[in-house]
PDB file of N, CA and C in Angstrom:
ATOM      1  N   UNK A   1      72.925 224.976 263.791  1.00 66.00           N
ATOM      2  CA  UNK A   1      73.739 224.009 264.509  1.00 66.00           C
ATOM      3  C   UNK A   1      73.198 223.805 265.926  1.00 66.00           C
ATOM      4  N   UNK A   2      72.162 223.579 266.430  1.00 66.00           N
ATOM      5  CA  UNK A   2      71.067 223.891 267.337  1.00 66.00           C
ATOM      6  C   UNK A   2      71.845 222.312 268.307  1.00 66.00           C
ATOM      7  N   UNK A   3      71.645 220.883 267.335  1.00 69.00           N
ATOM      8  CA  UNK A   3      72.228 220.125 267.837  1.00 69.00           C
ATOM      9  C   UNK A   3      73.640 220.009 268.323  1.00 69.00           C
ATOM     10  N   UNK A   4      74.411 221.084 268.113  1.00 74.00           N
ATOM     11  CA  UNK A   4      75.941 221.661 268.963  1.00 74.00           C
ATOM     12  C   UNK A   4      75.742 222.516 269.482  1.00 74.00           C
ATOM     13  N   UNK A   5      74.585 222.687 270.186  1.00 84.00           N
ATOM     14  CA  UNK A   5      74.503 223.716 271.056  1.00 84.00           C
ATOM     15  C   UNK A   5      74.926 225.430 270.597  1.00 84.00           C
ATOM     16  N   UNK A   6      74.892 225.473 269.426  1.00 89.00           N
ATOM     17  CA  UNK A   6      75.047 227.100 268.819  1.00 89.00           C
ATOM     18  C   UNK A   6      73.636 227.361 267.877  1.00 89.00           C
ATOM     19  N   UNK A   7      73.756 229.043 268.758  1.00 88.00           N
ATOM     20  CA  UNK A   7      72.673 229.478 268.343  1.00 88.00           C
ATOM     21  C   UNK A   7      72.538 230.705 267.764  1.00 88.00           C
ATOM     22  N   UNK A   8      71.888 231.047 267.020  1.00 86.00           N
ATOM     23  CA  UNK A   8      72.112 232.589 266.577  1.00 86.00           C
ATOM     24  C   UNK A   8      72.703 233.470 267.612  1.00 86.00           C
ATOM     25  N   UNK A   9      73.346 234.593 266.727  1.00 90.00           N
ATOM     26  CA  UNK A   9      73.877 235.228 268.379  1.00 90.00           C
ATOM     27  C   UNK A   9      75.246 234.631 269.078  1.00 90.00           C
ATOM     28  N   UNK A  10      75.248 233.312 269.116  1.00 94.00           N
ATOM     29  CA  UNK A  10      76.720 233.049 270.134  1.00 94.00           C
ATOM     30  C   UNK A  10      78.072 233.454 268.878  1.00 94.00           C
ATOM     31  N   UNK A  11      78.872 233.476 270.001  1.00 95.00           N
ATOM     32  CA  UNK A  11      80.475 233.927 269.410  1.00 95.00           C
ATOM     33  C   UNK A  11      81.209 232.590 269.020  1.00 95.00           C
ATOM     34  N   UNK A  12      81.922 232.345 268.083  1.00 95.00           N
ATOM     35  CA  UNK A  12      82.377 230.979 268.097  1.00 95.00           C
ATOM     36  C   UNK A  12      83.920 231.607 267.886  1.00 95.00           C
ATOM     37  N   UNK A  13      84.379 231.036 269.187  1.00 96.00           N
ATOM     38  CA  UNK A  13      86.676 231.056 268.888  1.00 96.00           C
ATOM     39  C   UNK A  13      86.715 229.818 267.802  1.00 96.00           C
ATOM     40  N   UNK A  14      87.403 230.223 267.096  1.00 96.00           N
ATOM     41  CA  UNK A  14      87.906 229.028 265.796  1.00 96.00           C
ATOM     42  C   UNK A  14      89.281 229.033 266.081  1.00 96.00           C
ATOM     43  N   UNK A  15      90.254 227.874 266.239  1.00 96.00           N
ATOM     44  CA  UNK A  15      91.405 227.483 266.032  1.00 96.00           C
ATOM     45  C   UNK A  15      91.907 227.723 264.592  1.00 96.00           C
ATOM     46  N   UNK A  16      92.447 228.097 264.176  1.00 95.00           N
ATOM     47  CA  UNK A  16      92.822 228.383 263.038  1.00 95.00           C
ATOM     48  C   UNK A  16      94.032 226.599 262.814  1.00 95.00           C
ATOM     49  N   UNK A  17      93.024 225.973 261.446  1.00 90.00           N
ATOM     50  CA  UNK A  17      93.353 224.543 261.260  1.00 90.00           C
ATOM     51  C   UNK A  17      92.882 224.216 259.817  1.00 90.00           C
ATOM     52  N   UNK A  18      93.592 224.196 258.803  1.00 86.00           N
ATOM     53  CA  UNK A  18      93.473 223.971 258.067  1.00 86.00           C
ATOM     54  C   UNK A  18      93.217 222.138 257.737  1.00 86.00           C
ATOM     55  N   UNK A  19      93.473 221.560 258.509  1.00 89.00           N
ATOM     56  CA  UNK A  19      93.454 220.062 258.580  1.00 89.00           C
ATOM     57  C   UNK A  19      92.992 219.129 259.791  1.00 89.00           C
ATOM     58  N   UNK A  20      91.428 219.570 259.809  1.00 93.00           N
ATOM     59  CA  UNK A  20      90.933 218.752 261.800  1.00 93.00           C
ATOM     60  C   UNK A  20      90.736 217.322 261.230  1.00 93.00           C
ATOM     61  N   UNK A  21      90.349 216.837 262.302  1.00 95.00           N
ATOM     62  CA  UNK A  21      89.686 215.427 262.503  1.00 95.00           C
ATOM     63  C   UNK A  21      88.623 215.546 261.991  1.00 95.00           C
ATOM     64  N   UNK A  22      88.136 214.543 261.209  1.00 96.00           N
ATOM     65  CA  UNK A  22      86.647 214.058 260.689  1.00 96.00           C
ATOM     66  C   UNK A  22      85.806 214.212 261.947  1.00 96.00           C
ATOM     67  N   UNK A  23      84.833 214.173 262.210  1.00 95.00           N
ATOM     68  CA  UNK A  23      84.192 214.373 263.074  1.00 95.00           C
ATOM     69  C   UNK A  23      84.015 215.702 263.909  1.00 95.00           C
ATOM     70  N   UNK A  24      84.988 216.730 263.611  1.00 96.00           N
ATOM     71  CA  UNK A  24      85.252 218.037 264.139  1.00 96.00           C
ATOM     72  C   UNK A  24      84.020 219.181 263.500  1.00 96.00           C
ATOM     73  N   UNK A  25      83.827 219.878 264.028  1.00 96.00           N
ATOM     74  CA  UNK A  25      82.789 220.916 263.799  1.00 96.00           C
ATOM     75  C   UNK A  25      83.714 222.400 263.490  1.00 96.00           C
ATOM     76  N   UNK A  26      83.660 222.812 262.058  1.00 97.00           N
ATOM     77  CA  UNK A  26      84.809 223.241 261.270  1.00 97.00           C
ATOM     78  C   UNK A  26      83.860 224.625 260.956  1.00 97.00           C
ATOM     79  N   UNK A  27      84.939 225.644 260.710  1.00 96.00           N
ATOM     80  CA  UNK A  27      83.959 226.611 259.626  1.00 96.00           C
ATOM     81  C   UNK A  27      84.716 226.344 258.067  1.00 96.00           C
ATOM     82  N   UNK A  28      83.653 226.421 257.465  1.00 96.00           N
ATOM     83  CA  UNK A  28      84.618 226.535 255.816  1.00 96.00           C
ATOM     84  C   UNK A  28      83.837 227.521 255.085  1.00 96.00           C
ATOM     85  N   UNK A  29      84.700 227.490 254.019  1.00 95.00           N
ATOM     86  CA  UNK A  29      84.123 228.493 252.843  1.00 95.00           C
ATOM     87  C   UNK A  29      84.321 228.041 251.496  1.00 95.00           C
ATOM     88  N   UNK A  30      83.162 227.827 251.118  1.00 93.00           N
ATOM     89  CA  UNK A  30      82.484 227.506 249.820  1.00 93.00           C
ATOM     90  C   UNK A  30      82.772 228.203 248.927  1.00 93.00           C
ATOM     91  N   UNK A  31      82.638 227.901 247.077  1.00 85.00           N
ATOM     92  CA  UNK A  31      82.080 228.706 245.975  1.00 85.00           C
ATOM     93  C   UNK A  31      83.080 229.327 246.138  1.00 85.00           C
ATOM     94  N   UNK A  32      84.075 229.708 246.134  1.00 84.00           N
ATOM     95  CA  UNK A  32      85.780 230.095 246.318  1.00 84.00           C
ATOM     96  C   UNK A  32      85.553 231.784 247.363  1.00 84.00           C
ATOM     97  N   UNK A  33      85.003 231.348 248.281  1.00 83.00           N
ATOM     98  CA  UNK A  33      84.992 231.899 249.564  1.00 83.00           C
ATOM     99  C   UNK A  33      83.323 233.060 250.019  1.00 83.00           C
ATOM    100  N   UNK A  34      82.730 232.978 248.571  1.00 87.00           N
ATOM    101  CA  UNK A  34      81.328 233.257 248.362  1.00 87.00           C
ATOM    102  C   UNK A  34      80.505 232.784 249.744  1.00 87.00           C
ATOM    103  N   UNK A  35      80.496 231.724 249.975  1.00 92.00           N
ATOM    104  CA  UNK A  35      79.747 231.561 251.229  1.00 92.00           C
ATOM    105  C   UNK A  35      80.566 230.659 252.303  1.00 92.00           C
ATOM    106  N   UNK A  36      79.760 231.046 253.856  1.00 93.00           N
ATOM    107  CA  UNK A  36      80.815 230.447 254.804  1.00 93.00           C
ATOM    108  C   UNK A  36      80.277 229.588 255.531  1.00 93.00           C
ATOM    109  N   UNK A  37      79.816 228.222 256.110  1.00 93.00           N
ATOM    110  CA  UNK A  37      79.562 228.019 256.649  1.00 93.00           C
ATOM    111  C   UNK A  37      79.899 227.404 257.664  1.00 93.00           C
ATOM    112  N   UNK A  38      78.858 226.324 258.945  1.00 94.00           N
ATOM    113  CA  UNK A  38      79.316 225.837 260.338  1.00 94.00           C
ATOM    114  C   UNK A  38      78.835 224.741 260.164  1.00 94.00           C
ATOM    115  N   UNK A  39      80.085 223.621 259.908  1.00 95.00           N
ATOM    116  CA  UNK A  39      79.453 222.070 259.976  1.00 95.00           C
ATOM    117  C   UNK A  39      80.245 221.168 260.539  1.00 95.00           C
ATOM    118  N   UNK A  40      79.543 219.787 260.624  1.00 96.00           N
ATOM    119  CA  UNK A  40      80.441 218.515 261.355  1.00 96.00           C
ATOM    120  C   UNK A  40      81.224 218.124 259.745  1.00 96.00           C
ATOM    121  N   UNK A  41      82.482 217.975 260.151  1.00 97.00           N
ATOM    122  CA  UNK A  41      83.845 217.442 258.748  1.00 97.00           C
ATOM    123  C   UNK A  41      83.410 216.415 258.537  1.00 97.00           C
ATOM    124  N   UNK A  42      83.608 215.777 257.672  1.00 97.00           N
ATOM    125  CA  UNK A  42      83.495 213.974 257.422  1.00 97.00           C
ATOM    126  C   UNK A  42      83.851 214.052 255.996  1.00 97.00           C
ATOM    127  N   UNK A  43      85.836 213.208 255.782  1.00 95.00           N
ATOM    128  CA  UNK A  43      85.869 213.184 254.205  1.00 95.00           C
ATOM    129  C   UNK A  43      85.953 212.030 253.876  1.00 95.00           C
ATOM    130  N   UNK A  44      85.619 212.003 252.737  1.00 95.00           N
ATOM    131  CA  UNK A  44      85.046 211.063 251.528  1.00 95.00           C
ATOM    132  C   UNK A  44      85.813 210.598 250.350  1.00 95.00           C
ATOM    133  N   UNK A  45      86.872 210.191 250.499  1.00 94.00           N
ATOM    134  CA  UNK A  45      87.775 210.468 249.590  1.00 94.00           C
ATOM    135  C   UNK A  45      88.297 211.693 248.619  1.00 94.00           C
ATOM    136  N   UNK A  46      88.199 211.838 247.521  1.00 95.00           N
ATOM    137  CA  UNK A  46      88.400 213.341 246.974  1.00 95.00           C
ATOM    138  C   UNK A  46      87.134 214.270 247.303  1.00 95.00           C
ATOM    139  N   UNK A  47      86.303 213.733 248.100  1.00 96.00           N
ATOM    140  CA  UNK A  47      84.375 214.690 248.127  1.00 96.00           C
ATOM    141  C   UNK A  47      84.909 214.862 249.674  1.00 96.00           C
ATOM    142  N   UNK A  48      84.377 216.368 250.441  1.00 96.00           N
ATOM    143  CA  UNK A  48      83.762 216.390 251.854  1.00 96.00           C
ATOM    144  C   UNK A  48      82.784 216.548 252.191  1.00 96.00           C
ATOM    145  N   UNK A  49      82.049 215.801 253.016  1.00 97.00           N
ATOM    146  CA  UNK A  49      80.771 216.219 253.579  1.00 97.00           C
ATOM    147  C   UNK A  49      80.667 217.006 254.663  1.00 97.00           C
ATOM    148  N   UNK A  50      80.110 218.061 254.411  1.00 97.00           N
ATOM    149  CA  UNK A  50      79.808 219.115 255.881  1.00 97.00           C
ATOM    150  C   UNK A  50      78.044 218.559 256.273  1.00 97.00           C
ATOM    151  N   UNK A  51      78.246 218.281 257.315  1.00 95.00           N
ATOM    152  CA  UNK A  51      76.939 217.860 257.764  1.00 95.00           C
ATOM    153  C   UNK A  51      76.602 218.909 259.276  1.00 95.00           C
ATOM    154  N   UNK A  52      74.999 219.473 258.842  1.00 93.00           N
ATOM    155  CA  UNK A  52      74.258 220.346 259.816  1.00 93.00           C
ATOM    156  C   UNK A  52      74.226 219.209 260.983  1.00 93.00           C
ATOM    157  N   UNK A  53      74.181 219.709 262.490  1.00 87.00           N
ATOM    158  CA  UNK A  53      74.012 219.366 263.429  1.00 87.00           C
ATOM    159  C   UNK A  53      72.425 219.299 263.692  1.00 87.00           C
ATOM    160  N   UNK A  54      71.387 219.902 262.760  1.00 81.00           N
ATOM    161  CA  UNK A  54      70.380 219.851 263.182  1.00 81.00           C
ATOM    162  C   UNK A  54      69.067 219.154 261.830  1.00 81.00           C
ATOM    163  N   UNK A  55      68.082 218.738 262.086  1.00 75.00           N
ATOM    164  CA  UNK A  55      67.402 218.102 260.996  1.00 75.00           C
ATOM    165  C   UNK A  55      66.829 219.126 259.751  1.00 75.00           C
ATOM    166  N   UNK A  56      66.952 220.137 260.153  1.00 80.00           N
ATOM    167  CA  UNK A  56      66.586 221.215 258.833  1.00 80.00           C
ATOM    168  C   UNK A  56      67.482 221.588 257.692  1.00 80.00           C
ATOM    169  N   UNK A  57      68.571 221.211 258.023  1.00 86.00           N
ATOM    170  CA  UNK A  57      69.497 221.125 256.865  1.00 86.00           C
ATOM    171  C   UNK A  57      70.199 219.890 256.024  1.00 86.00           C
ATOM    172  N   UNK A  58      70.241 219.974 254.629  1.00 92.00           N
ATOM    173  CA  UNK A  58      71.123 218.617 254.215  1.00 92.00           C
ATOM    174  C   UNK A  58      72.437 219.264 254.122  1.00 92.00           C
ATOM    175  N   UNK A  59      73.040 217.524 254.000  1.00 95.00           N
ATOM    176  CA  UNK A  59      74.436 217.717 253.924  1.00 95.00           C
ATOM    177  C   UNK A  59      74.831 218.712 252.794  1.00 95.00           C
ATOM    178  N   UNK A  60      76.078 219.306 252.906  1.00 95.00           N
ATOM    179  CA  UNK A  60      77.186 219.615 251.966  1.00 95.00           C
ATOM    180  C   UNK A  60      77.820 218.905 251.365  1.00 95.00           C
ATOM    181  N   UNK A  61      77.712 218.169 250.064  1.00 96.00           N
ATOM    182  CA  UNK A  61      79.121 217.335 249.722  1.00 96.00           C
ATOM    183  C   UNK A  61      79.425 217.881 248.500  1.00 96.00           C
ATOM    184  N   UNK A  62      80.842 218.256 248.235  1.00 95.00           N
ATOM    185  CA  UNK A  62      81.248 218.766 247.307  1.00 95.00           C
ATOM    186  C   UNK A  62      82.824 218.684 247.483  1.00 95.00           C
ATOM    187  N   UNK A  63      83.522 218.539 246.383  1.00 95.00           N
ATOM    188  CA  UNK A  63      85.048 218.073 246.177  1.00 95.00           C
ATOM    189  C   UNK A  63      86.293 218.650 246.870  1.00 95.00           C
ATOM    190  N   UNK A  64      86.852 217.736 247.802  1.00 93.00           N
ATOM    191  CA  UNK A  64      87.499 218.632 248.602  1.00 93.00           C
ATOM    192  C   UNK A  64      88.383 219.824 248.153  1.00 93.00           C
ATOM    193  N   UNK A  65      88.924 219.450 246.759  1.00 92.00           N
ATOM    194  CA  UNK A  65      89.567 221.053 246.145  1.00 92.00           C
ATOM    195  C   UNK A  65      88.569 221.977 246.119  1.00 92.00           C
ATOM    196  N   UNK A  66      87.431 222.239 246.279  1.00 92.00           N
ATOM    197  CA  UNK A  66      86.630 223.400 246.086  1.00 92.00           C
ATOM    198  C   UNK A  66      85.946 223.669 247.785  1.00 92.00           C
ATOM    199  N   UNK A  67      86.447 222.835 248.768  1.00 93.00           N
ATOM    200  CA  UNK A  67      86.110 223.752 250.237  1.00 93.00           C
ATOM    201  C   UNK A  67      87.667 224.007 250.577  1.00 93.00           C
ATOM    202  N   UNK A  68      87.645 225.138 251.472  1.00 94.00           N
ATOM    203  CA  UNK A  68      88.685 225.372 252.118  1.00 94.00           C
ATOM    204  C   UNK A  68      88.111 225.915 253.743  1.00 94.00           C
ATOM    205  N   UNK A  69      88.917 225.056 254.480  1.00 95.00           N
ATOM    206  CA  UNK A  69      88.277 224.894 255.767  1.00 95.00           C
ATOM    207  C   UNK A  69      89.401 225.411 256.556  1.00 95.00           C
ATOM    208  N   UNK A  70      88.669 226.650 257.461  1.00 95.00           N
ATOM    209  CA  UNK A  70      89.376 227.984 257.859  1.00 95.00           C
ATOM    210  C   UNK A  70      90.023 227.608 259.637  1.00 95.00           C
ATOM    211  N   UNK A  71      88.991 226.743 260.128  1.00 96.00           N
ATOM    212  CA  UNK A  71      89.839 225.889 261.348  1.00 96.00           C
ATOM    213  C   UNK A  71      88.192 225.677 261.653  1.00 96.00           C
ATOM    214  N   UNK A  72      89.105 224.745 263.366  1.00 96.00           N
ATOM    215  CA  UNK A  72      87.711 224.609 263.954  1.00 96.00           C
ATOM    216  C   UNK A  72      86.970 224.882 264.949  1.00 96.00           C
ATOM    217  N   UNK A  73      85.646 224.463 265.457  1.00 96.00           N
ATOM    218  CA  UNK A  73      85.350 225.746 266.609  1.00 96.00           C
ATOM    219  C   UNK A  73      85.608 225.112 267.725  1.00 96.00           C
ATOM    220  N   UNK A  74      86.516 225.937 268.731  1.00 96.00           N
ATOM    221  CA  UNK A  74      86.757 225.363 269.858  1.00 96.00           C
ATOM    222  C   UNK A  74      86.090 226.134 270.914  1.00 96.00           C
ATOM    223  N   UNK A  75      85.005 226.944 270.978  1.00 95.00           N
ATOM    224  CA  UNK A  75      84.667 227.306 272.102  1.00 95.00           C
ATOM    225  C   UNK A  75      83.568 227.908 271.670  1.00 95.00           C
ATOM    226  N   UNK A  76      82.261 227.833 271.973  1.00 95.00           N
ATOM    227  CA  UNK A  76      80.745 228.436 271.987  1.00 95.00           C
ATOM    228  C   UNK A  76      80.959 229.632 273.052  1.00 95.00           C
ATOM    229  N   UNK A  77      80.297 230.878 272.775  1.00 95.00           N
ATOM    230  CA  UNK A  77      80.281 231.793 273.809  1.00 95.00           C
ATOM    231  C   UNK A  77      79.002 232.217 273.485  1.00 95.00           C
ATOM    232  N   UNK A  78      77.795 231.744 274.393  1.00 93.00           N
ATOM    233  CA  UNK A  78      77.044 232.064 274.501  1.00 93.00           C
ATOM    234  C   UNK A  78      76.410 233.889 275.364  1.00 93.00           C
ATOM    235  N   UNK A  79      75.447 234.664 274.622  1.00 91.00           N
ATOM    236  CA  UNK A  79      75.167 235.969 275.229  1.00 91.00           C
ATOM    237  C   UNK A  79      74.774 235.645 276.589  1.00 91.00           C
ATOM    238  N   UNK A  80      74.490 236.975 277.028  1.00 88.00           N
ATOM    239  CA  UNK A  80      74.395 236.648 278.633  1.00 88.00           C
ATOM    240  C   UNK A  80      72.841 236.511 278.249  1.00 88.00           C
ATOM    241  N   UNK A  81      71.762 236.421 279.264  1.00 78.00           N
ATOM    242  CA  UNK A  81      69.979 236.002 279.059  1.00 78.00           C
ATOM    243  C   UNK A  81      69.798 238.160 279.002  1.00 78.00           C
ATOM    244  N   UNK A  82      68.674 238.324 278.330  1.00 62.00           N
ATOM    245  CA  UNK A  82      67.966 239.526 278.555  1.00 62.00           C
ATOM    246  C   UNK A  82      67.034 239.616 278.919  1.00 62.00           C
TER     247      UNK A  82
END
């Protein structure tokens, strides 16, 4: 998520939100909670697309009954420099 400014390493506060705005940068969990990931929301009628902030990844689209989206990130906490 390089293009939202998160980078390996930072802390992300999540709002706990089962229902953000399209356009919101969400964590969810996939494959009935098997995997978790960090994407921009955008739904599609019964499909959501989780879309990477950065060009190395494709979208996510898969049926909104099968993501469940845990809230969203409201605050990057970046480490201090070493």
């Amino acid at each position: 998520m390089t293009g939202a400014r998160i980078e390996d390493g930072d802390l992300l506060i999540v709002e706990e939100n089962e229902d953000p705005s399209d356009g919101e940068i969400v964590v969810a969990l996939l494959g009935g909670g098997e995997e978790v990931t960090v994407k921009k929301l955008h739904r599609e009628g019964e499909m959501v697309r989780l879309r990477p902030m950065n060009g190395d990844h494709e979208d996510i689209v898969v049926p909104a009954d099968q993501t469940q989206i845990q809230g969203r990130v409201a605050y990057v906490i970046h480490p201090p420099l070493r």
